[in-house]
PDB file of C-alpha atoms in Angstrom:
ATOM      1  CA  ALA A  23      15.757  38.496 118.677  1.00  0.00           C
ATOM      2  CA  GLN A  24      14.408  35.525 116.850  1.00  0.00           C
ATOM      3  CA  SER A  25      11.176  35.417 116.056  1.00  0.00           C
ATOM      4  CA  VAL A  26       8.549  33.350 113.465  1.00  0.00           C
ATOM      5  CA  THR A  27       5.811  34.321 111.149  1.00  0.00           C
ATOM      6  CA  GLN A  28       3.134  32.162 109.906  1.00  0.00           C
ATOM      7  CA  PRO A  29       0.942  33.800 107.767  1.00  0.00           C
ATOM      8  CA  ASP A  30      -2.011  31.551 107.282  1.00  0.00           C
ATOM      9  CA  ILE A  31      -4.585  31.510 110.260  1.00  0.00           C
ATOM     10  CA  HIS A  32      -6.470  28.739 109.293  1.00  0.00           C
ATOM     11  CA  ILE A  33      -6.208  26.266 106.162  1.00  0.00           C
ATOM     12  CA  THR A  34      -9.145  24.412 104.884  1.00  0.00           C
ATOM     13  CA  VAL A  35      -7.926  21.711 102.448  1.00  0.00           C
ATOM     14  CA  SER A  36      -9.875  18.502 100.918  1.00  0.00           C
ATOM     15  CA  GLU A  37      -8.655  15.251 101.269  1.00  0.00           C
ATOM     16  CA  GLY A  38      -6.116  13.771  98.697  1.00  0.00           C
ATOM     17  CA  ALA A  39      -5.221  17.580  97.889  1.00  0.00           C
ATOM     18  CA  SER A  40      -2.103  18.752  98.546  1.00  0.00           C
ATOM     19  CA  LEU A  41      -1.054  21.377 101.517  1.00  0.00           C
ATOM     20  CA  GLU A  42       0.909  23.778 101.942  1.00  0.00           C
ATOM     21  CA  LEU A  43       2.306  25.782 105.518  1.00  0.00           C
ATOM     22  CA  ARG A  44       3.909  28.693 105.255  1.00  0.00           C
ATOM     23  CA  CYS A  45       6.730  30.040 107.833  1.00  0.00           C
ATOM     24  CA  ASN A  46       8.856  32.744 107.668  1.00  0.00           C
ATOM     25  CA  TYR A  47      11.641  33.267 110.224  1.00  0.00           C
ATOM     26  CA  SER A  48      13.874  36.667 111.545  1.00  0.00           C
ATOM     27  CA  TYR A  49      17.032  35.436 112.887  1.00  0.00           C
ATOM     28  CA  GLY A  50      20.523  36.568 112.593  1.00  0.00           C
ATOM     29  CA  ALA A  51      22.612  33.372 112.145  1.00  0.00           C
ATOM     30  CA  THR A  52      22.084  30.261 110.805  1.00  0.00           C
ATOM     31  CA  PRO A  53      18.662  29.589 111.954  1.00  0.00           C
ATOM     32  CA  TYR A  54      17.765  26.119 113.325  1.00  0.00           C
ATOM     33  CA  LEU A  55      13.942  25.304 112.714  1.00  0.00           C
ATOM     34  CA  PHE A  56      11.130  22.958 113.060  1.00  0.00           C
ATOM     35  CA  TRP A  57       7.658  22.034 112.525  1.00  0.00           C
ATOM     36  CA  TYR A  58       5.523  21.159 114.791  1.00  0.00           C
ATOM     37  CA  VAL A  59       1.919  19.200 114.861  1.00  0.00           C
ATOM     38  CA  GLN A  60      -0.739  19.647 118.114  1.00  0.00           C
ATOM     39  CA  SER A  61      -3.956  17.028 117.658  1.00  0.00           C
ATOM     40  CA  PRO A  62      -6.841  18.554 119.515  1.00  0.00           C
ATOM     41  CA  GLY A  63      -6.517  17.693 122.848  1.00  0.00           C
ATOM     42  CA  GLN A  64      -2.784  16.740 122.342  1.00  0.00           C
ATOM     43  CA  GLY A  65       1.147  17.714 123.122  1.00  0.00           C
ATOM     44  CA  LEU A  66       3.080  18.294 120.843  1.00  0.00           C
ATOM     45  CA  GLN A  67       4.707  16.540 118.334  1.00  0.00           C
ATOM     46  CA  LEU A  68       7.723  17.218 116.392  1.00  0.00           C
ATOM     47  CA  LEU A  69       6.913  16.598 112.507  1.00  0.00           C
ATOM     48  CA  LEU A  70      10.777  17.730 110.975  1.00  0.00           C
ATOM     49  CA  LYS A  71      13.994  19.829 111.894  1.00  0.00           C
ATOM     50  CA  TYR A  72      15.936  22.191 109.940  1.00  0.00           C
ATOM     51  CA  PHE A  73      19.646  22.443 111.019  1.00  0.00           C
ATOM     52  CA  SER A  74      22.352  22.687 108.253  1.00  0.00           C
ATOM     53  CA  GLY A  75      22.912  20.356 104.896  1.00  0.00           C
ATOM     54  CA  ASP A  76      20.120  19.666 102.451  1.00  0.00           C
ATOM     55  CA  THR A  77      17.589  22.119 102.069  1.00  0.00           C
ATOM     56  CA  LEU A  78      14.951  19.474 101.589  1.00  0.00           C
ATOM     57  CA  VAL A  79      13.912  18.114 105.035  1.00  0.00           C
ATOM     58  CA  GLN A  80      11.966  14.686 105.477  1.00  0.00           C
ATOM     59  CA  GLY A  81       9.637  14.112 108.497  1.00  0.00           C
ATOM     60  CA  ILE A  82       7.214  11.935 109.367  1.00  0.00           C
ATOM     61  CA  LYS A  83       3.444  11.188 108.150  1.00  0.00           C
ATOM     62  CA  GLY A  84       4.377  12.315 104.618  1.00  0.00           C
ATOM     63  CA  PHE A  85       5.116  15.634 105.575  1.00  0.00           C
ATOM     64  CA  GLU A  86       8.319  17.611 103.942  1.00  0.00           C
ATOM     65  CA  ALA A  87      10.137  21.353 103.900  1.00  0.00           C
ATOM     66  CA  GLU A  88      12.088  23.074 102.393  1.00  0.00           C
ATOM     67  CA  PHE A  89      14.341  25.745 103.905  1.00  0.00           C
ATOM     68  CA  LYS A  90      14.862  28.786 101.657  1.00  0.00           C
ATOM     69  CA  ARG A  91      17.590  31.325 102.969  1.00  0.00           C
ATOM     70  CA  SER A  92      16.370  33.938 100.524  1.00  0.00           C
ATOM     71  CA  GLN A  93      12.908  34.497 101.180  1.00  0.00           C
ATOM     72  CA  SER A  94      13.871  33.558 104.920  1.00  0.00           C
ATOM     73  CA  SER A  95      11.328  30.735 104.497  1.00  0.00           C
ATOM     74  CA  PHE A  96      10.609  27.453 106.023  1.00  0.00           C
ATOM     75  CA  ASN A  97       7.544  26.061 104.310  1.00  0.00           C
ATOM     76  CA  LEU A  98       5.703  22.732 104.898  1.00  0.00           C
ATOM     77  CA  ARG A  99       4.368  20.623 102.542  1.00  0.00           C
ATOM     78  CA  LYS A 100       2.217  17.363 101.860  1.00  0.00           C
ATOM     79  CA  PRO A 101       1.046  15.918  98.695  1.00  0.00           C
ATOM     80  CA  SER A 102      -1.912  14.428  99.519  1.00  0.00           C
ATOM     81  CA  VAL A 103      -3.688  15.244 102.653  1.00  0.00           C
ATOM     82  CA  HIS A 104      -5.566  12.436 104.982  1.00  0.00           C
ATOM     83  CA  TRP A 105      -8.464  13.147 107.152  1.00  0.00           C
ATOM     84  CA  SER A 106      -6.090  12.274 110.068  1.00  0.00           C
ATOM     85  CA  ASP A 107      -4.191  15.490 109.269  1.00  0.00           C
ATOM     86  CA  ALA A 108      -7.018  18.141 110.763  1.00  0.00           C
ATOM     87  CA  ALA A 109      -4.339  19.776 113.075  1.00  0.00           C
ATOM     88  CA  GLU A 110      -2.792  22.788 114.447  1.00  0.00           C
ATOM     89  CA  TYR A 111       0.694  23.797 113.116  1.00  0.00           C
ATOM     90  CA  PHE A 112       3.689  25.230 114.434  1.00  0.00           C
ATOM     91  CA  CYS A 113       6.980  26.309 112.967  1.00  0.00           C
ATOM     92  CA  ALA A 114       9.418  27.454 115.504  1.00  0.00           C
ATOM     93  CA  VAL A 115      12.822  28.310 115.564  1.00  0.00           C
ATOM     94  CA  VAL A 116      15.575  27.886 118.660  1.00  0.00           C
ATOM     95  CA  SER A 117      18.050  30.628 119.836  1.00  0.00           C
ATOM     96  CA  ASN A 118      21.806  29.593 120.874  1.00  0.00           C
ATOM     97  CA  ASP A 119      20.091  29.454 124.209  1.00  0.00           C
ATOM     98  CA  TYR A 120      17.714  26.418 123.304  1.00  0.00           C
ATOM     99  CA  LYS A 121      14.564  28.215 123.416  1.00  0.00           C
ATOM    100  CA  LEU A 122      12.116  28.052 120.867  1.00  0.00           C
ATOM    101  CA  SER A 123       9.852  30.612 120.112  1.00  0.00           C
ATOM    102  CA  PHE A 124       6.713  29.625 118.010  1.00  0.00           C
ATOM    103  CA  GLY A 125       4.992  31.107 115.278  1.00  0.00           C
ATOM    104  CA  ALA A 126       1.049  31.869 115.998  1.00  0.00           C
ATOM    105  CA  GLY A 127       0.248  28.322 114.589  1.00  0.00           C
ATOM    106  CA  THR A 128      -2.241  27.351 111.841  1.00  0.00           C
ATOM    107  CA  THR A 129      -5.409  25.399 112.162  1.00  0.00           C
ATOM    108  CA  VAL A 130      -5.662  22.579 109.202  1.00  0.00           C
ATOM    109  CA  THR A 131      -9.009  21.408 109.017  1.00  0.00           C
ATOM    110  CA  VAL A 132      -9.627  18.699 106.153  1.00  0.00           C
ATOM    111  CA  ARG A 133     -12.889  18.483 104.590  1.00  0.00           C
ATOM    112  CA  ALA A 134     -13.983  15.324 102.810  1.00  0.00           C
TER     113      ALA A 134
ATOM    114  CA  SER B   4      14.026  10.211 122.372  1.00  0.00           C
ATOM    115  CA  ALA B   5      13.268  11.530 125.938  1.00  0.00           C
ATOM    116  CA  VAL B   6       9.376  10.630 127.512  1.00  0.00           C
ATOM    117  CA  ILE B   7       8.020  13.026 129.349  1.00  0.00           C
ATOM    118  CA  SER B   8       5.037  12.756 132.034  1.00  0.00           C
ATOM    119  CA  GLN B   9       3.234  15.513 133.493  1.00  0.00           C
ATOM    120  CA  LYS B  10       0.408  15.626 135.971  1.00  0.00           C
ATOM    121  CA  PRO B  11      -2.228  16.388 136.323  1.00  0.00           C
ATOM    122  CA  SER B  12      -3.312  16.121 132.725  1.00  0.00           C
ATOM    123  CA  ARG B  13      -6.099  18.937 133.245  1.00  0.00           C
ATOM    124  CA  ASP B  14      -7.161  20.023 136.365  1.00  0.00           C
ATOM    125  CA  ILE B  15     -10.020  22.845 137.172  1.00  0.00           C
ATOM    126  CA  CYS B  16      -9.295  25.334 140.345  1.00  0.00           C
ATOM    127  CA  GLN B  17     -10.933  27.877 142.008  1.00  0.00           C
ATOM    128  CA  ARG B  18      -9.657  31.547 141.656  1.00  0.00           C
ATOM    129  CA  GLY B  19      -6.887  32.472 144.357  1.00  0.00           C
ATOM    130  CA  THR B  20      -5.910  28.846 144.882  1.00  0.00           C
ATOM    131  CA  SER B  21      -2.674  27.532 143.873  1.00  0.00           C
ATOM    132  CA  LEU B  22      -1.787  24.315 141.758  1.00  0.00           C
ATOM    133  CA  THR B  23       1.623  22.679 141.184  1.00  0.00           C
ATOM    134  CA  ILE B  24       2.367  20.978 138.135  1.00  0.00           C
ATOM    135  CA  GLN B  25       4.468  17.702 137.875  1.00  0.00           C
ATOM    136  CA  CYS B  26       7.151  17.078 135.148  1.00  0.00           C
ATOM    137  CA  GLN B  27       9.564  13.858 135.024  1.00  0.00           C
ATOM    138  CA  VAL B  28      11.943  12.629 132.341  1.00  0.00           C
ATOM    139  CA  ASP B  29      12.887   9.331 131.620  1.00  0.00           C
ATOM    140  CA  SER B  30      16.496  10.386 131.307  1.00  0.00           C
ATOM    141  CA  GLN B  31      18.759  12.898 132.217  1.00  0.00           C
ATOM    142  CA  VAL B  32      18.475  16.298 130.472  1.00  0.00           C
ATOM    143  CA  THR B  33      20.187  19.235 130.258  1.00  0.00           C
ATOM    144  CA  MET B  34      17.881  21.752 130.093  1.00  0.00           C
ATOM    145  CA  MET B  35      14.030  21.897 130.925  1.00  0.00           C
ATOM    146  CA  PHE B  36      11.563  24.743 130.017  1.00  0.00           C
ATOM    147  CA  TRP B  37       8.000  25.373 130.885  1.00  0.00           C
ATOM    148  CA  TYR B  38       5.478  26.740 128.235  1.00  0.00           C
ATOM    149  CA  ARG B  39       2.120  28.499 128.529  1.00  0.00           C
ATOM    150  CA  GLN B  40      -0.139  28.403 125.572  1.00  0.00           C
ATOM    151  CA  GLN B  41      -3.463  30.426 126.671  1.00  0.00           C
ATOM    152  CA  PRO B  42      -6.377  29.310 124.974  1.00  0.00           C
ATOM    153  CA  GLY B  43      -6.428  29.912 120.596  1.00  0.00           C
ATOM    154  CA  GLN B  44      -2.766  30.771 121.160  1.00  0.00           C
ATOM    155  CA  SER B  45       0.543  29.856 119.931  1.00  0.00           C
ATOM    156  CA  LEU B  46       3.304  28.549 122.800  1.00  0.00           C
ATOM    157  CA  THR B  47       4.662  31.455 124.712  1.00  0.00           C
ATOM    158  CA  LEU B  48       7.955  29.980 127.056  1.00  0.00           C
ATOM    159  CA  ILE B  49       7.731  30.753 130.587  1.00  0.00           C
ATOM    160  CA  ALA B  50      10.839  30.474 132.009  1.00  0.00           C
ATOM    161  CA  THR B  51      13.982  28.216 131.974  1.00  0.00           C
ATOM    162  CA  ALA B  52      14.163  25.469 134.977  1.00  0.00           C
ATOM    163  CA  ASN B  53      17.564  25.337 136.470  1.00  0.00           C
ATOM    164  CA  GLN B  54      19.149  22.916 138.234  1.00  0.00           C
ATOM    165  CA  GLY B  55      19.848  23.479 142.026  1.00  0.00           C
ATOM    166  CA  SER B  56      19.109  27.152 141.254  1.00  0.00           C
ATOM    167  CA  GLU B  57      16.578  29.736 140.596  1.00  0.00           C
ATOM    168  CA  ALA B  58      14.686  29.391 137.468  1.00  0.00           C
ATOM    169  CA  THR B  59      15.600  32.195 134.372  1.00  0.00           C
ATOM    170  CA  TYR B  60      11.902  33.659 134.005  1.00  0.00           C
ATOM    171  CA  GLU B  61      11.056  35.438 130.187  1.00  0.00           C
ATOM    172  CA  SER B  62      10.155  38.981 130.371  1.00  0.00           C
ATOM    173  CA  GLY B  63       6.298  39.205 131.530  1.00  0.00           C
ATOM    174  CA  PHE B  64       6.635  35.874 134.102  1.00  0.00           C
ATOM    175  CA  VAL B  65       7.759  36.474 137.655  1.00  0.00           C
ATOM    176  CA  ILE B  66       8.581  34.031 140.369  1.00  0.00           C
ATOM    177  CA  ASP B  67       5.994  34.436 143.058  1.00  0.00           C
ATOM    178  CA  LYS B  68       3.185  33.620 140.335  1.00  0.00           C
ATOM    179  CA  PHE B  69       5.335  30.972 138.670  1.00  0.00           C
ATOM    180  CA  PRO B  70       7.499  29.302 140.715  1.00  0.00           C
ATOM    181  CA  ILE B  71       9.992  26.496 139.815  1.00  0.00           C
ATOM    182  CA  SER B  72      11.808  23.744 141.778  1.00  0.00           C
ATOM    183  CA  ARG B  73      14.326  21.483 139.552  1.00  0.00           C
ATOM    184  CA  PRO B  74      15.982  19.409 141.661  1.00  0.00           C
ATOM    185  CA  ASN B  75      17.407  17.228 140.064  1.00  0.00           C
ATOM    186  CA  LEU B  76      18.103  16.392 136.151  1.00  0.00           C
ATOM    187  CA  THR B  77      15.073  14.197 135.758  1.00  0.00           C
ATOM    188  CA  PHE B  78      11.891  15.925 137.617  1.00  0.00           C
ATOM    189  CA  SER B  79      10.624  19.902 137.501  1.00  0.00           C
ATOM    190  CA  THR B  80       7.303  21.370 139.251  1.00  0.00           C
ATOM    191  CA  LEU B  81       5.503  24.681 138.224  1.00  0.00           C
ATOM    192  CA  THR B  82       3.330  26.647 140.544  1.00  0.00           C
ATOM    193  CA  VAL B  83       0.471  28.621 139.385  1.00  0.00           C
ATOM    194  CA  SER B  84      -0.117  30.928 142.351  1.00  0.00           C
ATOM    195  CA  ASN B  85      -3.205  32.777 143.021  1.00  0.00           C
ATOM    196  CA  MET B  86      -4.661  31.911 140.248  1.00  0.00           C
ATOM    197  CA  SER B  87      -7.315  33.912 138.272  1.00  0.00           C
ATOM    198  CA  PRO B  88      -9.503  32.815 135.311  1.00  0.00           C
ATOM    199  CA  GLU B  89      -6.671  34.426 132.537  1.00  0.00           C
ATOM    200  CA  ASP B  90      -4.338  31.624 133.957  1.00  0.00           C
ATOM    201  CA  SER B  91      -6.481  29.317 132.104  1.00  0.00           C
ATOM    202  CA  SER B  92      -4.491  27.698 129.351  1.00  0.00           C
ATOM    203  CA  ILE B  93      -2.466  24.393 128.827  1.00  0.00           C
ATOM    204  CA  TYR B  94       1.016  24.406 130.576  1.00  0.00           C
ATOM    205  CA  LEU B  95       3.721  22.511 128.890  1.00  0.00           C
ATOM    206  CA  CYS B  96       6.991  20.974 130.171  1.00  0.00           C
ATOM    207  CA  SER B  97       9.958  20.867 127.494  1.00  0.00           C
ATOM    208  CA  VAL B  98      13.143  19.344 127.589  1.00  0.00           C
ATOM    209  CA  LYS B  99      16.821  19.439 125.678  1.00  0.00           C
ATOM    210  CA  GLU B 100      18.805  15.767 126.299  1.00  0.00           C
ATOM    211  CA  THR B 101      22.220  15.946 127.474  1.00  0.00           C
ATOM    212  CA  ASN B 102      25.130  15.051 125.012  1.00  0.00           C
ATOM    213  CA  LYS B 103      22.560  15.221 121.929  1.00  0.00           C
ATOM    214  CA  GLN B 104      24.708  17.270 118.953  1.00  0.00           C
ATOM    215  CA  ASN B 105      20.897  18.793 117.911  1.00  0.00           C
ATOM    216  CA  THR B 106      18.510  20.959 119.489  1.00  0.00           C
ATOM    217  CA  GLU B 107      15.196  19.267 119.442  1.00  0.00           C
ATOM    218  CA  ALA B 108      13.193  19.818 121.995  1.00  0.00           C
ATOM    219  CA  PHE B 109      11.085  17.302 123.091  1.00  0.00           C
ATOM    220  CA  PHE B 110       7.394  18.506 124.637  1.00  0.00           C
ATOM    221  CA  GLY B 111       5.047  16.698 127.435  1.00  0.00           C
ATOM    222  CA  GLN B 112       1.444  16.188 126.385  1.00  0.00           C
ATOM    223  CA  GLY B 113       0.633  19.591 128.820  1.00  0.00           C
ATOM    224  CA  THR B 114      -1.975  20.244 132.111  1.00  0.00           C
ATOM    225  CA  ARG B 115      -5.004  21.595 130.747  1.00  0.00           C
ATOM    226  CA  LEU B 116      -5.929  24.684 133.624  1.00  0.00           C
ATOM    227  CA  THR B 117      -9.546  25.906 133.807  1.00  0.00           C
ATOM    228  CA  VAL B 118     -10.077  28.627 136.704  1.00  0.00           C
ATOM    229  CA  VAL B 119     -13.537  29.366 137.911  1.00  0.00           C
TER     230      VAL B 119
END
């Protein structure tokens, strides 16, 4: 069965600094991978997704992620964080029947 | 992309009562799912809502506790029955669009349930 691990529960970063959130997956076939963001009191918003092709994926809000099959990773990055990026971030992998398995999430705090 | 409306957005309920959550999509979708997000936790899939037939439940979830309906391709309901404080969570509806090549899932804003 597929699974996702997000090793970092909480990350604090200064505004303007770079951000990297780690995601490792376990899946037998080629994975379909997603990053979602959940702002306080809000639903989930898709940041970006990877299905195939270029392993560096660009998303919304200046985020990007790189798929590395050799490391079973799909880490999310942003070069310069804004205060509005404070939120919870979830990595997810989808199975053949379109069910999503989510990681535990990483809470990002942005300090001024 | 599909636009999903969930009602209610939040509710505070007495233990022992039931609450029905509605999920309305603005287009026909192939698949609809219900997820639960307990406080401080990630999302867990409850079930797949099947149009015209019984929902498919994940391990740890049963129909008696979480009955689901899906009368057509744009609407589904989830009922949380005989509620206890442990049912306090955010419940989210998710859909996959029909005839889309990718497997992107869209989410509603969620229903924040507090059981007292």
